[in-house]
Amino acid sequence: MSETIELSKYVLSEDEEFMNPNQQAYFRAKLINWKNEILREARETLGHLAEESANHPDLADRASSETDRAIELRARDRQRKLISKIDAALQRIEDGTYGYCEETGEPIGLKRLDARPIATLSIEAQERHERREKVYRDE
């Protein structure tokens, strides 16, 4: 079984067996790289926020700084949630359920997984889910 794979050299192929060891290694590497990038950005943000914590004598500067800080913190919160989805996807790779729709059990599709590696629903199931959501939201 391939434990590691070079993302830039491996090309996903529909001709291969779905979720073979190479595909699992590819998605594992992709998810880990994505998570590491998010964590790196979070560290940079924390450093930036610590530098910006200076008291601004001008009210407009202070308000602008507080707004920027609130936006950064909201973005970090979204990324924290994204990391938990990435961790869940990595766990699905380990337990052999990665790449299969949680609703139908059918393969999700390599193009969709490559575009959104944390996907848990096939395109068809996701569309059904969004239509149901829209119906309930419109009521």
Coordinates of N, CA, C and O in Angstrom, one line a residue:
M1 N 0.8 -1.2 0.0 CA 0.0 0.0 0.0 C 0.9 1.2 0.0 O 1.8 1.4 0.7
S2 N 0.6 2.2 -0.8 CA 1.3 3.5 -0.9 C 0.9 4.3 0.3 O -0.2 4.7 0.4
E3 N 1.9 4.6 1.1 CA 1.7 5.5 2.3 C 1.9 6.9 1.9 O 1.2 7.8 2.5
T4 N 2.8 7.2 1.0 CA 3.0 8.6 0.6 C 3.0 8.7 -0.9 O 3.3 7.7 -1.6
I5 N 2.8 9.8 -1.4 CA 2.7 10.0 -2.9 C 3.0 11.5 -3.1 O 2.7 12.4 -2.3
E6 N 3.7 11.7 -4.3 CA 4.0 13.1 -4.6 C 2.8 13.7 -5.4 O 2.5 13.2 -6.5
L7 N 2.2 14.7 -4.8 CA 1.0 15.2 -5.4 C 1.2 15.8 -6.8 O 0.3 15.6 -7.7
S8 N 2.3 16.4 -7.1 CA 2.5 17.0 -8.4 C 2.8 16.0 -9.5 O 2.6 16.3 -10.7
K9 N 3.1 14.7 -9.1 CA 3.4 13.7 -10.1 C 2.3 12.7 -10.4 O 2.2 12.2 -11.4
Y10 N 1.4 12.5 -9.4 CA 0.4 11.6 -9.5 C -0.8 12.2 -10.2 O -1.3 13.3 -9.9
V11 N -1.4 11.5 -11.1 CA -2.6 11.9 -11.8 C -3.7 10.9 -11.6 O -3.6 9.8 -11.8
L12 N -4.8 11.5 -11.0 CA -6.0 10.6 -10.7 C -6.5 10.1 -12.0 O -6.6 10.8 -13.0
S13 N -7.0 8.9 -12.0 CA -7.5 8.3 -13.2 C -8.8 7.5 -12.9 O -8.8 6.7 -12.0
E14 N -9.8 7.7 -13.7 CA -11.1 7.0 -13.6 C -10.9 5.5 -14.0 O -11.7 4.6 -13.7
D15 N -9.7 5.2 -14.7 CA -9.5 3.8 -15.1 C -9.0 2.9 -14.0 O -9.0 1.7 -14.1
E16 N -8.5 3.5 -12.9 CA -8.0 2.8 -11.8 C -9.2 2.3 -10.9 O -10.3 2.9 -11.0
E17 N -8.9 1.3 -10.1 CA -9.9 0.9 -9.1 C -10.1 2.0 -8.1 O -9.2 2.7 -7.7
F18 N -11.4 2.3 -7.8 CA -11.8 3.4 -7.0 C -11.2 3.3 -5.6 O -11.3 2.2 -5.0
M19 N -10.6 4.3 -5.1 CA -10.0 4.4 -3.8 C -8.9 3.3 -3.5 O -8.8 2.7 -2.5
N20 N -8.1 3.0 -4.6 CA -7.0 2.1 -4.5 C -5.9 2.8 -3.6 O -6.1 4.0 -3.2
P21 N -4.9 2.1 -3.2 CA -3.9 2.7 -2.3 C -3.3 4.0 -2.8 O -3.0 4.9 -2.0
N22 N -3.0 4.1 -4.1 CA -2.5 5.3 -4.6 C -3.4 6.5 -4.5 O -3.0 7.6 -4.1
Q23 N -4.7 6.3 -4.7 CA -5.7 7.3 -4.6 C -5.8 7.7 -3.1 O -5.9 8.9 -2.8
Q24 N -5.8 6.7 -2.2 CA -5.9 7.0 -0.8 C -4.7 7.9 -0.4 O -4.9 8.9 0.4
A25 N -3.5 7.5 -0.8 CA -2.3 8.3 -0.5 C -2.4 9.7 -1.0 O -2.0 10.6 -0.4
Y26 N -2.9 9.8 -2.3 CA -3.0 11.1 -2.9 C -3.9 12.0 -2.1 O -3.6 13.2 -1.8
F27 N -5.1 11.5 -1.7 CA -6.0 12.3 -1.0 C -5.5 12.6 0.5 O -5.7 13.7 1.0
R28 N -4.9 11.6 1.1 CA -4.3 11.8 2.4 C -3.3 13.0 2.3 O -3.3 13.9 3.2
A29 N -2.4 12.9 1.3 CA -1.4 14.0 1.2 C -2.0 15.4 0.9 O -1.6 16.4 1.5
K30 N -3.1 15.3 0.1 CA -3.7 16.6 -0.3 C -4.4 17.2 1.0 O -4.3 18.4 1.2
L31 N -5.1 16.4 1.8 CA -5.7 16.8 3.0 C -4.7 17.3 4.0 O -4.9 18.4 4.6
I32 N -3.6 16.6 4.2 CA -2.6 17.0 5.2 C -1.9 18.3 4.7 O -1.7 19.2 5.6
N33 N -1.6 18.5 3.5 CA -1.1 19.7 3.0 C -2.0 20.9 3.2 O -1.6 22.0 3.6
W34 N -3.3 20.7 2.9 CA -4.3 21.7 3.1 C -4.4 22.1 4.6 O -4.4 23.3 5.0
K35 N -4.4 21.1 5.5 CA -4.5 21.4 6.9 C -3.2 22.1 7.4 O -3.3 23.1 8.1
N36 N -2.1 21.7 6.9 CA -0.8 22.4 7.3 C -0.8 23.9 6.8 O -0.3 24.7 7.5
E37 N -1.3 24.1 5.6 CA -1.4 25.5 5.1 C -2.3 26.3 6.0 O -2.0 27.5 6.3
I38 N -3.5 25.8 6.4 CA -4.4 26.5 7.3 C -3.8 26.8 8.6 O -3.9 27.9 9.1
L39 N -3.1 25.8 9.2 CA -2.4 26.0 10.5 C -1.3 27.1 10.3 O -1.1 27.9 11.2
R40 N -0.6 27.1 9.2 CA 0.5 28.1 9.0 C -0.1 29.5 9.0 O 0.4 30.4 9.6
E41 N -1.2 29.6 8.2 CA -1.9 30.9 8.1 C -2.4 31.4 9.5 O -2.4 32.6 9.8
A42 N -2.9 30.4 10.3 CA -3.4 30.8 11.6 C -2.3 31.3 12.5 O -2.5 32.3 13.2
R43 N -1.1 30.7 12.4 CA 0.0 31.2 13.2 C 0.4 32.6 12.8 O 0.7 33.4 13.6
E44 N 0.4 32.8 11.4 CA 0.7 34.2 10.9 C -0.3 35.2 11.4 O 0.0 36.3 11.8
T45 N -1.6 34.8 11.4 CA -2.7 35.7 11.9 C -2.5 36.0 13.3 O -2.6 37.2 13.7
L46 N -2.2 35.0 14.2 CA -2.0 35.3 15.6 C -0.8 36.2 15.8 O -0.9 37.1 16.6
G47 N 0.3 36.1 15.0 CA 1.4 37.0 15.1 C 1.0 38.4 14.7 O 1.3 39.4 15.4
H48 N 0.2 38.5 13.7 CA -0.3 39.8 13.2 C -1.2 40.5 14.2 O -1.1 41.7 14.5
L49 N -2.1 39.7 14.8 CA -3.0 40.2 15.8 C -2.3 40.7 17.0 O -2.6 41.7 17.6
A50 N -1.2 40.0 17.4 CA -0.4 40.4 18.6 C 0.3 41.7 18.3 O 0.3 42.6 19.2
E51 N 0.8 41.9 17.1 CA 1.5 43.1 16.7 C 0.5 44.3 16.7 O 0.8 45.4 17.0
E52 N -0.7 44.0 16.2 CA -1.7 45.1 16.0 C -2.5 45.4 17.3 O -3.4 46.2 17.3
S53 N -2.2 44.8 18.4 CA -2.9 45.0 19.6 C -2.6 46.4 20.3 O -3.1 46.7 21.3
A54 N -1.7 47.1 19.6 CA -1.4 48.4 20.1 C -2.6 49.3 20.2 O -3.5 49.3 19.4
N55 N -2.6 50.2 21.2 CA -3.7 51.1 21.4 C -3.6 52.3 20.4 O -2.6 52.9 20.4
H56 N -4.6 52.5 19.6 CA -4.6 53.5 18.6 C -5.2 54.8 19.3 O -6.4 54.7 19.7
P57 N -4.5 55.9 19.3 CA -5.1 57.1 19.8 C -6.2 57.7 19.0 O -7.2 58.2 19.6
D58 N -6.2 57.4 17.7 CA -7.3 58.0 16.9 C -8.5 57.0 16.9 O -8.3 55.8 16.7
L59 N -9.7 57.5 17.1 CA -10.9 56.6 17.2 C -11.1 55.9 15.9 O -11.5 54.7 15.9
A60 N -10.9 56.5 14.8 CA -11.1 55.9 13.4 C -10.1 54.8 13.2 O -10.5 53.7 12.8
D61 N -8.9 55.0 13.6 CA -7.9 53.9 13.5 C -8.2 52.7 14.4 O -8.1 51.6 14.0
R62 N -8.7 53.0 15.6 CA -9.0 52.0 16.5 C -10.2 51.2 16.0 O -10.2 50.0 16.1
A63 N -11.2 51.9 15.5 CA -12.4 51.2 14.9 C -12.0 50.3 13.8 O -12.5 49.2 13.6
S64 N -11.2 50.8 12.9 CA -10.7 50.1 11.7 C -10.0 48.8 12.2 O -10.2 47.7 11.6
S65 N -9.1 49.0 13.2 CA -8.3 47.9 13.7 C -9.2 46.8 14.3 O -9.0 45.6 14.1
E66 N -10.2 47.3 15.1 CA -11.2 46.3 15.7 C -12.0 45.6 14.6 O -12.2 44.4 14.8
T67 N -12.4 46.2 13.6 CA -13.1 45.6 12.5 C -12.3 44.6 11.8 O -12.7 43.4 11.6
D68 N -11.0 44.9 11.5 CA -10.1 44.0 10.9 C -9.9 42.8 11.8 O -9.9 41.6 11.3
R69 N -9.7 43.0 13.1 CA -9.5 41.9 14.0 C -10.8 41.0 14.1 O -10.6 39.8 14.1
A70 N -11.9 41.5 14.1 CA -13.2 40.7 14.1 C -13.3 39.9 12.8 O -13.6 38.7 12.9
I71 N -12.9 40.5 11.7 CA -13.0 39.7 10.4 C -12.0 38.6 10.5 O -12.3 37.4 10.1
E72 N -10.8 38.8 10.9 CA -9.7 37.8 11.0 C -10.2 36.7 11.9 O -10.0 35.5 11.6
L73 N -10.7 37.0 13.1 CA -11.2 36.0 14.0 C -12.3 35.2 13.5 O -12.3 33.9 13.7
R74 N -13.2 35.8 12.7 CA -14.3 35.0 12.1 C -13.7 34.0 11.1 O -14.1 32.9 11.0
A75 N -12.8 34.5 10.3 CA -12.1 33.7 9.3 C -11.4 32.5 10.0 O -11.5 31.4 9.5
R76 N -10.7 32.8 11.1 CA -10.0 31.7 11.8 C -11.0 30.7 12.3 O -10.7 29.5 12.4
D77 N -12.2 31.1 12.8 CA -13.2 30.2 13.3 C -13.7 29.3 12.2 O -13.9 28.1 12.4
R78 N -13.9 29.9 11.0 CA -14.3 29.1 9.8 C -13.3 28.0 9.5 O -13.5 26.9 9.2
Q79 N -12.0 28.5 9.6 CA -10.9 27.6 9.3 C -10.8 26.5 10.3 O -10.4 25.3 10.0
R80 N -11.1 26.8 11.6 CA -11.1 25.8 12.7 C -12.1 24.7 12.3 O -11.8 23.5 12.5
K81 N -13.2 25.1 11.9 CA -14.3 24.1 11.5 C -13.8 23.3 10.3 O -14.1 22.1 10.2
L82 N -13.1 24.0 9.4 CA -12.6 23.3 8.2 C -11.6 22.2 8.6 O -11.6 21.1 8.1
I83 N -10.8 22.5 9.6 CA -9.8 21.6 10.0 C -10.4 20.3 10.6 O -10.0 19.2 10.4
S84 N -11.6 20.5 11.3 CA -12.3 19.4 11.9 C -12.8 18.5 10.7 O -12.9 17.3 10.8
K85 N -13.3 19.2 9.6 CA -13.8 18.4 8.5 C -12.6 17.7 7.8 O -12.8 16.5 7.3
I86 N -11.4 18.3 7.7 CA -10.3 17.7 7.2 C -9.9 16.4 8.0 O -9.6 15.4 7.5
D87 N -9.9 16.6 9.3 CA -9.5 15.5 10.2 C -10.5 14.4 10.1 O -10.2 13.2 10.1
A88 N -11.8 14.7 9.9 CA -12.8 13.7 9.7 C -12.6 12.9 8.4 O -12.7 11.7 8.3
A89 N -12.2 13.7 7.3 CA -11.9 13.0 6.0 C -10.7 12.1 6.2 O -10.7 11.0 5.6
L90 N -9.7 12.5 6.9 CA -8.5 11.7 7.1 C -8.9 10.4 7.9 O -8.4 9.3 7.6
Q91 N -9.8 10.6 8.8 CA -10.3 9.4 9.6 C -11.0 8.4 8.6 O -10.9 7.2 8.7
R92 N -11.8 9.0 7.7 CA -12.5 8.2 6.7 C -11.6 7.4 5.8 O -11.9 6.3 5.4
I93 N -10.4 8.0 5.5 CA -9.4 7.3 4.7 C -8.9 6.1 5.5 O -8.8 5.0 5.0
E94 N -8.7 6.3 6.8 CA -8.2 5.3 7.6 C -9.2 4.1 7.8 O -8.8 3.0 7.8
D95 N -10.5 4.5 7.9 CA -11.4 3.4 8.1 C -12.1 2.8 6.8 O -12.9 2.0 6.9
G96 N -11.6 3.4 5.7 CA -12.0 2.8 4.4 C -13.3 3.3 3.9 O -13.8 2.8 2.9
T97 N -13.9 4.4 4.5 CA -15.2 4.9 4.0 C -15.0 6.2 3.1 O -15.9 6.7 2.6
Y98 N -13.7 6.7 3.0 CA -13.5 7.9 2.3 C -13.8 7.7 0.8 O -13.5 6.7 0.2
G99 N -14.5 8.7 0.2 CA -14.8 8.7 -1.2 C -16.1 8.1 -1.5 O -16.6 8.1 -2.6
Y100 N -16.8 7.7 -0.5 CA -18.2 7.1 -0.7 C -19.2 8.0 -0.1 O -19.0 8.5 1.0
C101 N -20.3 8.2 -0.8 CA -21.4 9.0 -0.3 C -22.0 8.5 1.0 O -22.3 7.3 1.1
E102 N -22.1 9.4 2.0 CA -22.7 9.0 3.2 C -24.2 8.7 3.1 O -24.7 7.9 3.9
E103 N -24.8 9.2 2.1 CA -26.3 9.0 1.9 C -26.6 7.7 1.1 O -27.4 6.9 1.4
T104 N -25.8 7.5 0.0 CA -26.1 6.4 -0.9 C -25.1 5.3 -0.9 O -25.4 4.2 -1.4
G105 N -23.9 5.5 -0.4 CA -22.9 4.5 -0.4 C -22.2 4.4 -1.7 O -21.2 3.6 -1.8
E106 N -22.6 5.2 -2.7 CA -21.9 5.1 -4.0 C -20.7 5.9 -4.0 O -20.5 6.9 -3.2
P107 N -19.7 5.6 -4.9 CA -18.5 6.5 -5.0 C -18.9 7.9 -5.3 O -19.8 8.2 -6.1
I108 N -18.2 8.9 -4.7 CA -18.5 10.3 -4.9 C -18.0 10.8 -6.3 O -18.6 11.6 -6.9
G109 N -16.9 10.3 -6.7 CA -16.3 10.8 -8.0 C -15.0 11.5 -7.8 O -14.9 12.4 -6.9
L110 N -14.0 11.1 -8.6 CA -12.7 11.7 -8.3 C -12.6 13.1 -8.6 O -11.9 13.9 -7.9
K111 N -13.3 13.6 -9.6 CA -13.2 15.1 -9.9 C -13.8 15.9 -8.8 O -13.2 16.9 -8.4
R112 N -14.9 15.4 -8.2 CA -15.5 16.2 -7.1 C -14.6 16.1 -5.9 O -14.4 17.1 -5.2
L113 N -14.0 14.9 -5.6 CA -13.1 14.8 -4.4 C -11.8 15.6 -4.6 O -11.3 16.2 -3.7
D114 N -11.4 15.7 -5.9 CA -10.2 16.5 -6.1 C -10.4 18.0 -5.9 O -9.6 18.7 -5.3
A115 N -11.6 18.4 -6.3 CA -12.0 19.8 -6.1 C -12.4 20.1 -4.6 O -12.1 21.2 -4.1
R116 N -13.0 19.1 -4.0 CA -13.5 19.3 -2.6 C -13.2 18.0 -1.8 O -14.1 17.2 -1.6
P117 N -11.9 17.9 -1.3 CA -11.5 16.6 -0.7 C -12.3 16.3 0.6 O -12.2 15.2 1.0
I118 N -13.0 17.2 1.1 CA -13.8 16.9 2.4 C -15.2 16.6 2.1 O -16.0 16.3 3.0
A119 N -15.6 16.4 0.8 CA -16.9 16.1 0.4 C -17.4 14.8 1.0 O -16.6 13.8 1.1
T120 N -18.6 14.7 1.5 CA -19.2 13.5 2.1 C -20.4 13.0 1.3 O -20.9 11.9 1.5
L121 N -20.8 13.8 0.3 CA -22.0 13.4 -0.5 C -21.6 13.5 -2.0 O -20.8 14.3 -2.4
S122 N -22.2 12.6 -2.8 CA -22.1 12.7 -4.2 C -22.8 14.0 -4.7 O -23.5 14.6 -4.0
I123 N -22.5 14.3 -5.9 CA -23.1 15.5 -6.5 C -24.6 15.4 -6.4 O -25.3 16.4 -6.0
E124 N -25.1 14.3 -6.8 CA -26.6 14.1 -6.8 C -27.2 14.2 -5.4 O -28.2 14.9 -5.2
A125 N -26.6 13.6 -4.4 CA -27.0 13.7 -3.1 C -26.9 15.1 -2.5 O -27.8 15.6 -1.8
Q126 N -25.8 15.8 -2.9 CA -25.6 17.2 -2.4 C -26.7 18.1 -3.0 O -27.3 18.9 -2.3
E127 N -27.0 17.8 -4.3 CA -28.1 18.6 -4.9 C -29.5 18.4 -4.3 O -30.2 19.3 -4.0
R128 N -29.8 17.1 -4.0 CA -31.0 16.8 -3.2 C -31.0 17.5 -1.9 O -32.0 18.1 -1.5
H129 N -29.9 17.4 -1.2 CA -29.8 18.1 0.1 C -30.0 19.6 0.0 O -30.8 20.2 0.8
E130 N -29.4 20.2 -1.0 CA -29.6 21.7 -1.1 C -31.0 22.0 -1.5 O -31.5 23.1 -1.1
R131 N -31.6 21.2 -2.4 CA -33.0 21.5 -2.7 C -34.0 21.4 -1.5 O -34.8 22.2 -1.3
R132 N -33.7 20.4 -0.7 CA -34.5 20.2 0.6 C -34.3 21.4 1.5 O -35.2 22.0 2.1
E133 N -33.0 21.8 1.6 CA -32.7 23.0 2.4 C -33.4 24.2 1.9 O -33.9 25.0 2.7
K134 N -33.4 24.4 0.6 CA -34.0 25.6 0.0 C -35.5 25.6 0.3 O -36.1 26.6 0.6
V135 N -36.2 24.4 0.1 CA -37.6 24.3 0.4 C -37.9 24.7 1.8 O -38.8 25.5 2.1
Y136 N -37.2 24.2 2.8 CA -37.4 24.5 4.2 C -37.1 25.9 4.5 O -37.8 26.6 5.3
R137 N -36.1 26.5 3.9 CA -35.7 27.9 4.1 C -36.8 28.8 3.6 O -37.0 29.9 4.1
D138 N -37.4 28.5 2.4 CA -38.4 29.4 1.8 C -39.7 29.4 2.5 O -40.5 30.2 2.3
E139 N -39.9 28.4 3.4 CA -41.2 28.3 4.0 C -41.3 29.3 5.2 O -40.5 29.7 5.8

